[in-house]
Amino acid sequence: MTTAADLTWWQKTIAYEVYPKSFLDTRGQGTGTIAGITSKLDYLASLGVGAIWITPFYKSPMVDNGYDVQDYYQIDPSFGTMEDMDELIARGREKGIRVVMDLVFNHTSEECAWFKESRKSRANAYADWYIWSDAKPDGSEPTNWRSIFGGSAWAWCEERQQYYLHTFAPQQPDLNWENPAVRKALFDVANFWADKGAGGFRIDAITYIKKPAVFADGPADGEDGMYAVHAATANTPGILDFLHEFKAAVRDGRDIFMVGEANGVAADELGDWVGTNGVFDLLFEFSHTHIPMGEAEIWCKPAQWKLTDLKRVLTASQKATATNGWYPAFFENHDQPRSTVNFFRCEGSTAAKAKALGTVLLMQRGTPFLYQGEELGYSNRVWGSIDEFDDLQTRSQYEFALTEGFTPEQALAACNRFSRDNARTPMQWDASAHAGFTTGTPWLPVHADYAEVNVEAESADPDSVLNWYRRLAELRLSRDELLAGSYEELMADSEQIYAYRRAGETSTAVMLANLSDEAATYDAALVEGLELLAGTHGATEVGTLRPLEAVVFATK
Ligand code: NOJ
């Protein structure tokens, strides 16, 4: 049986995602800086964090907040300098926190030198670095694929008299991985950052890198007559060959981890992607975020769901990585609404929801990935009009809802519920102006609850969400069964309680969380012989959980 001694550093730590634009501004410019992250390393260490995944900070026109990379070898001046980055990596290492970089390798910015060359003509050194295609005989787009951010996935280029493919925005042209020179250029980028001391990589949108051999129209899936590019290109056979090459060129022989962002990979396919024969150490798959949002990710048509639906997919992912590979447990990231809204269908205080769900997250098997603000108990912001949003996907989801016949009010409600900007409002450090995030004007409004929901106030309150997260982190990192023990779901049919057992070699823990706003009961035998290790509501009556109460029982 596995014990904590068998695990690597990244299997027995807690990871934390930083969205740098919204983390901490040290210059009064309204957007966050790398120096801001460095200044908060002690805060992150207080949460047991050993790895920070930072979303892209490379030079970029920022059409998609850095996911449109202009130059992989430069830091965007809005975030700071290469010296700031070196400093962050070095100070982080001193404190036991490694920096995980985001590699955006499916596409670049249209401002990238490679694309600027490629678009000039059909015959130049970079001509074949992107996905170019002739128009249909009538001059229209090569296929009816809809990009993920809305509208056609093809954009016209006057110079070449051809279309190029963009899975995301038109300013994000897709790279041609079939070209070995492209693959080498990308692997060189990864090796440059690994040599600099990166502790790992998160690989963006990786399921889209392989395109089908033939580009063909798909059946219309919306009133616009288009077909989602995801359905046409995600996870195309042959993709794993590219990724094995990537692993051999970058990962092998280094003490780093690679986590792929793999929308479109199902739990039963995980064995090809992670573990002994896989290509990554960990894989972000989205089966659980699809439960409230629906697999098609059309915000105005959310799914109907029950707690058992959510538990079923989380347990399936646990089973798929039980003996092979490792699971990155997460409920939030910069593309998701806040989990206190997303994964609850009941009333109740945001703080109580945050504590209950935090318990589910931090007691799971795998490496937990927290997202900034989650540890404070953030909720979605109330957005009064579409003009308040910055995110390009939110705007396209709004337009799409209107074309589907929804009213402006309904479209706005869908954006309030699912917008990525809910995750991107500034980090709340204290109760001063703009929550201590900036002395300038924040690029996105600060959430109205910042006077209570902030690091300073919550640090001083023993009952805060933040101190609950700290307590859970301490337990997790100090107990063998919580790090290395198996996962067995209990009470799988309950629509109120999420429960599981973590069994280690010599100790056991049982986590029970009532995710409803009504009292719930469980069989006391489940925790027989164990003692209460931690409870959101303090002392607890065995066999009963109050609304939104979560408890952890364990061997003494
Ligand atoms: C996934 C990233 O998480 C998201 O923020 C981004 O917009 C797309 N990939 C495109 O890079």
mmCIF file with all atom_site columns, C-alpha atoms in Angstrom, residues 144 146 218-228 296 298 300-301 400 403-405:
data_model
loop_
_atom_site.group_PDB
_atom_site.id
_atom_site.type_symbol
_atom_site.label_atom_id
_atom_site.label_alt_id
_atom_site.label_comp_id
_atom_site.label_asym_id
_atom_site.label_entity_id
_atom_site.label_seq_id
_atom_site.pdbx_PDB_ins_code
_atom_site.Cartn_x
_atom_site.Cartn_y
_atom_site.Cartn_z
_atom_site.occupancy
_atom_site.B_iso_or_equiv
_atom_site.pdbx_formal_charge
_atom_site.auth_seq_id
_atom_site.auth_comp_id
_atom_site.auth_asym_id
_atom_site.auth_atom_id
_atom_site.pdbx_PDB_model_num
ATOM 1  C CA . ASN A 1 144 ? -18.938 25.755 -40.528 1.00 0.00 ? 144 ASN A CA 1
ATOM 2  C CA . ARG A 1 146 ? -17.879 27.804 -34.499 1.00 0.00 ? 146 ARG A CA 1
ATOM 3  C CA . GLY A 1 218 ? -20.486 19.273 -39.132 1.00 0.00 ? 218 GLY A CA 1
ATOM 4  C CA . PRO A 1 219 ? -24.231 19.187 -38.421 1.00 0.00 ? 219 PRO A CA 1
ATOM 5  C CA . ALA A 1 220 ? -25.500 22.575 -37.198 1.00 0.00 ? 220 ALA A CA 1
ATOM 6  C CA . ASP A 1 221 ? -25.881 22.641 -33.399 1.00 0.00 ? 221 ASP A CA 1
ATOM 7  C CA . GLY A 1 222 ? -27.318 26.152 -33.045 1.00 0.00 ? 222 GLY A CA 1
ATOM 8  C CA . GLU A 1 223 ? -29.518 28.723 -34.743 1.00 0.00 ? 223 GLU A CA 1
ATOM 9  C CA . ASP A 1 224 ? -26.368 30.142 -36.392 1.00 0.00 ? 224 ASP A CA 1
ATOM 10 C CA . GLY A 1 225 ? -25.981 26.991 -38.518 1.00 0.00 ? 225 GLY A CA 1
ATOM 11 C CA . MET A 1 226 ? -22.550 26.279 -37.083 1.00 0.00 ? 226 MET A CA 1
ATOM 12 C CA . TYR A 1 227 ? -20.909 23.286 -35.472 1.00 0.00 ? 227 TYR A CA 1
ATOM 13 C CA . ALA A 1 228 ? -18.764 23.606 -32.326 1.00 0.00 ? 228 ALA A CA 1
ATOM 14 C CA . ALA A 1 296 ? -21.847 22.007 -24.385 1.00 0.00 ? 296 ALA A CA 1
ATOM 15 C CA . ILE A 1 298 ? -23.712 27.085 -23.358 1.00 0.00 ? 298 ILE A CA 1
ATOM 16 C CA . CYS A 1 300 ? -28.012 30.187 -21.270 1.00 0.00 ? 300 CYS A CA 1
ATOM 17 C CA . LYS A 1 301 ? -28.833 26.460 -21.364 1.00 0.00 ? 301 LYS A CA 1
ATOM 18 C CA . PHE A 1 400 ? -25.148 33.821 -28.570 1.00 0.00 ? 400 PHE A CA 1
ATOM 19 C CA . THR A 1 403 ? -29.400 34.814 -31.229 1.00 0.00 ? 403 THR A CA 1
ATOM 20 C CA . GLU A 1 404 ? -30.951 31.782 -29.525 1.00 0.00 ? 404 GLU A CA 1
ATOM 21 C CA . GLY A 1 405 ? -33.990 33.895 -28.636 1.00 0.00 ? 405 GLY A CA 1
#
